[in-house]
XYZ file of C-alpha atoms in Angstrom:
163
model
C 18.923 -25.616 -11.529
C 15.644 -24.905 -13.062
C 13.986 -25.057 -9.546
C 16.094 -21.742 -9.128
C 15.909 -20.537 -12.919
C 12.063 -20.102 -12.198
C 11.824 -18.859 -9.350
C 13.916 -15.683 -10.099
C 11.608 -15.726 -13.372
C 8.586 -15.836 -11.199
C 10.045 -13.362 -9.002
C 11.545 -11.030 -11.624
C 8.381 -11.177 -13.140
C 6.876 -9.676 -9.836
C 8.796 -6.681 -9.183
C 7.804 -6.277 -13.058
C 4.219 -6.823 -12.926
C 4.876 -4.159 -9.772
C 6.948 -1.815 -10.834
C 4.871 -1.454 -13.910
C 1.849 -0.353 -11.152
C 4.179 1.699 -8.578
C 4.607 4.616 -12.248
C 1.199 4.587 -12.684
C 0.024 4.811 -9.364
C 2.509 8.083 -9.271
C 1.652 9.703 -12.319
C -2.178 9.297 -11.119
C -1.497 10.711 -7.898
C 1.329 13.950 -9.472
C -1.778 14.689 -11.879
C -4.216 14.924 -9.189
C -2.208 17.245 -6.231
C -0.447 19.451 -9.363
C -3.437 21.264 -9.419
C -4.801 20.727 -6.807
C -3.960 21.243 -2.267
C -2.398 18.010 -0.152
C -1.771 17.701 3.068
C -0.537 13.641 3.188
C -0.262 11.510 5.904
C 2.627 9.342 5.587
C 1.988 6.009 7.310
C 4.000 3.209 5.406
C 8.439 3.339 8.169
C 6.730 0.224 10.208
C 6.121 -1.583 6.990
C 9.716 -0.289 5.160
C 11.295 -2.111 7.847
C 9.018 -5.213 7.564
C 10.033 -5.969 4.442
C 13.799 -5.268 4.332
C 13.801 -7.730 7.015
C 11.793 -9.704 4.992
C 14.272 -9.207 1.850
C 17.666 -10.074 4.627
C 16.294 -12.301 5.272
C 15.467 -14.160 1.608
C 19.051 -13.080 0.961
C 19.926 -15.278 3.712
C 18.659 -18.112 3.013
C 19.250 -17.790 -0.180
C 23.148 -17.801 0.948
C 23.004 -19.777 3.168
C 21.396 -22.392 0.386
C 23.702 -21.985 -1.386
C 26.468 -23.270 1.034
C 24.330 -26.719 1.658
C 23.785 -27.638 -2.288
C 19.823 -27.106 -1.886
C 18.384 -25.863 -4.367
C 14.867 -25.584 -2.530
C 16.145 -23.466 0.096
C 17.774 -21.146 -2.478
C 14.769 -20.577 -4.998
C 12.677 -20.075 -1.679
C 15.266 -17.319 -0.561
C 15.048 -16.248 -4.784
C 11.419 -16.035 -4.429
C 11.042 -14.289 -1.103
C 13.681 -12.133 -1.443
C 12.009 -10.548 -5.285
C 8.828 -10.947 -3.371
C 9.476 -8.361 -0.942
C 11.369 -5.813 -3.215
C 8.584 -6.432 -5.381
C 5.779 -5.210 -2.298
C 9.088 -1.888 -1.014
C 8.525 -1.059 -4.642
C 4.613 0.109 -3.961
C 4.896 1.329 -0.758
C 5.046 4.587 -1.045
C 1.792 4.702 -3.300
C -0.092 1.610 -0.827
C 1.181 3.357 2.742
C 0.694 6.700 1.878
C -2.307 8.691 1.782
C -3.293 12.366 0.047
C -6.380 14.133 1.494
C -8.046 17.372 1.469
C -11.204 19.091 2.641
C -13.294 17.381 -1.157
C -10.985 14.346 -1.813
C -8.628 11.933 -1.220
C -5.570 10.010 -2.585
C -4.782 6.131 -2.023
C -3.110 3.668 -4.018
C -3.381 6.364 -7.418
C -6.590 6.710 -7.653
C -8.629 10.130 -5.993
C -11.892 9.317 -3.863
C -14.165 12.161 -3.025
C -15.295 11.768 1.080
C -18.411 12.507 -0.289
C -18.265 9.089 -1.416
C -17.254 7.278 1.802
C -20.483 4.598 2.273
C -18.909 3.720 6.037
C -16.030 2.483 7.074
C -14.933 -1.329 8.987
C -12.392 -2.430 11.140
C -10.533 -5.524 9.582
C -10.400 -6.632 13.127
C -11.188 -6.005 16.918
C -8.305 -3.982 17.721
C -7.065 -0.701 18.082
C -3.937 -0.997 16.097
C -5.211 -2.630 12.455
C -6.503 -1.779 9.413
C -9.791 -0.425 8.993
C -11.600 -0.592 5.650
C -12.834 2.657 3.646
C -15.867 0.706 2.060
C -17.212 2.975 -0.485
C -20.761 3.924 -2.040
C -20.068 1.100 -5.117
C -18.680 -0.844 -3.200
C -14.217 -0.750 -3.741
C -12.942 -1.664 -0.327
C -8.741 0.723 0.187
C -7.703 -0.340 4.052
C -5.744 2.586 5.450
C -3.940 2.828 8.572
C -5.764 4.102 12.172
C -4.152 6.853 11.824
C -5.092 7.322 8.454
C -8.887 6.834 9.372
C -8.874 8.945 12.466
C -7.909 12.120 9.092
C -10.728 10.422 6.976
C -13.620 11.091 9.950
C -12.746 13.460 10.834
C -13.083 15.229 6.742
C -15.248 13.723 6.788
C -17.716 14.928 9.265
C -16.696 18.141 8.424
C -17.971 17.292 4.734
C -21.358 16.167 5.773
C -21.868 18.632 8.705
C -21.617 21.627 5.992
C -24.333 23.974 4.518
C -25.683 23.467 1.529
C -26.112 26.370 -1.049
């Protein structure tokens, strides 16, 4: 019984932490978007489906553990379900790209296009995420379509004549 309570407590802390992070990202995005016009590219649909499937798997595992009277299986199911619920809370901010001609927003952070140092493929697969490496060394993973958008905007910014 202790392991079930411990799993629930750890899962609750994970959900609370991600919720607080989501609130901060939401406020940062709202502050950045209020005065400027941004276009939005949302690439969270596939991940949303996967997370919901894993949540269902976790709940099913917990129910199965209850029927089998196996505390470890119940605890594992609770941890899996709460872990993916916490990831589902951050989903709208982690897998959404806001962009305009000079800036973009990833994970609630406003970044300048001119601050992009280079792009790095995580895997040599066409559908794999791409890391955006900034001049200060920060790395932000984006989808291939978001990468194409950023690459196009970056080339437009670099081709503009200096006034």
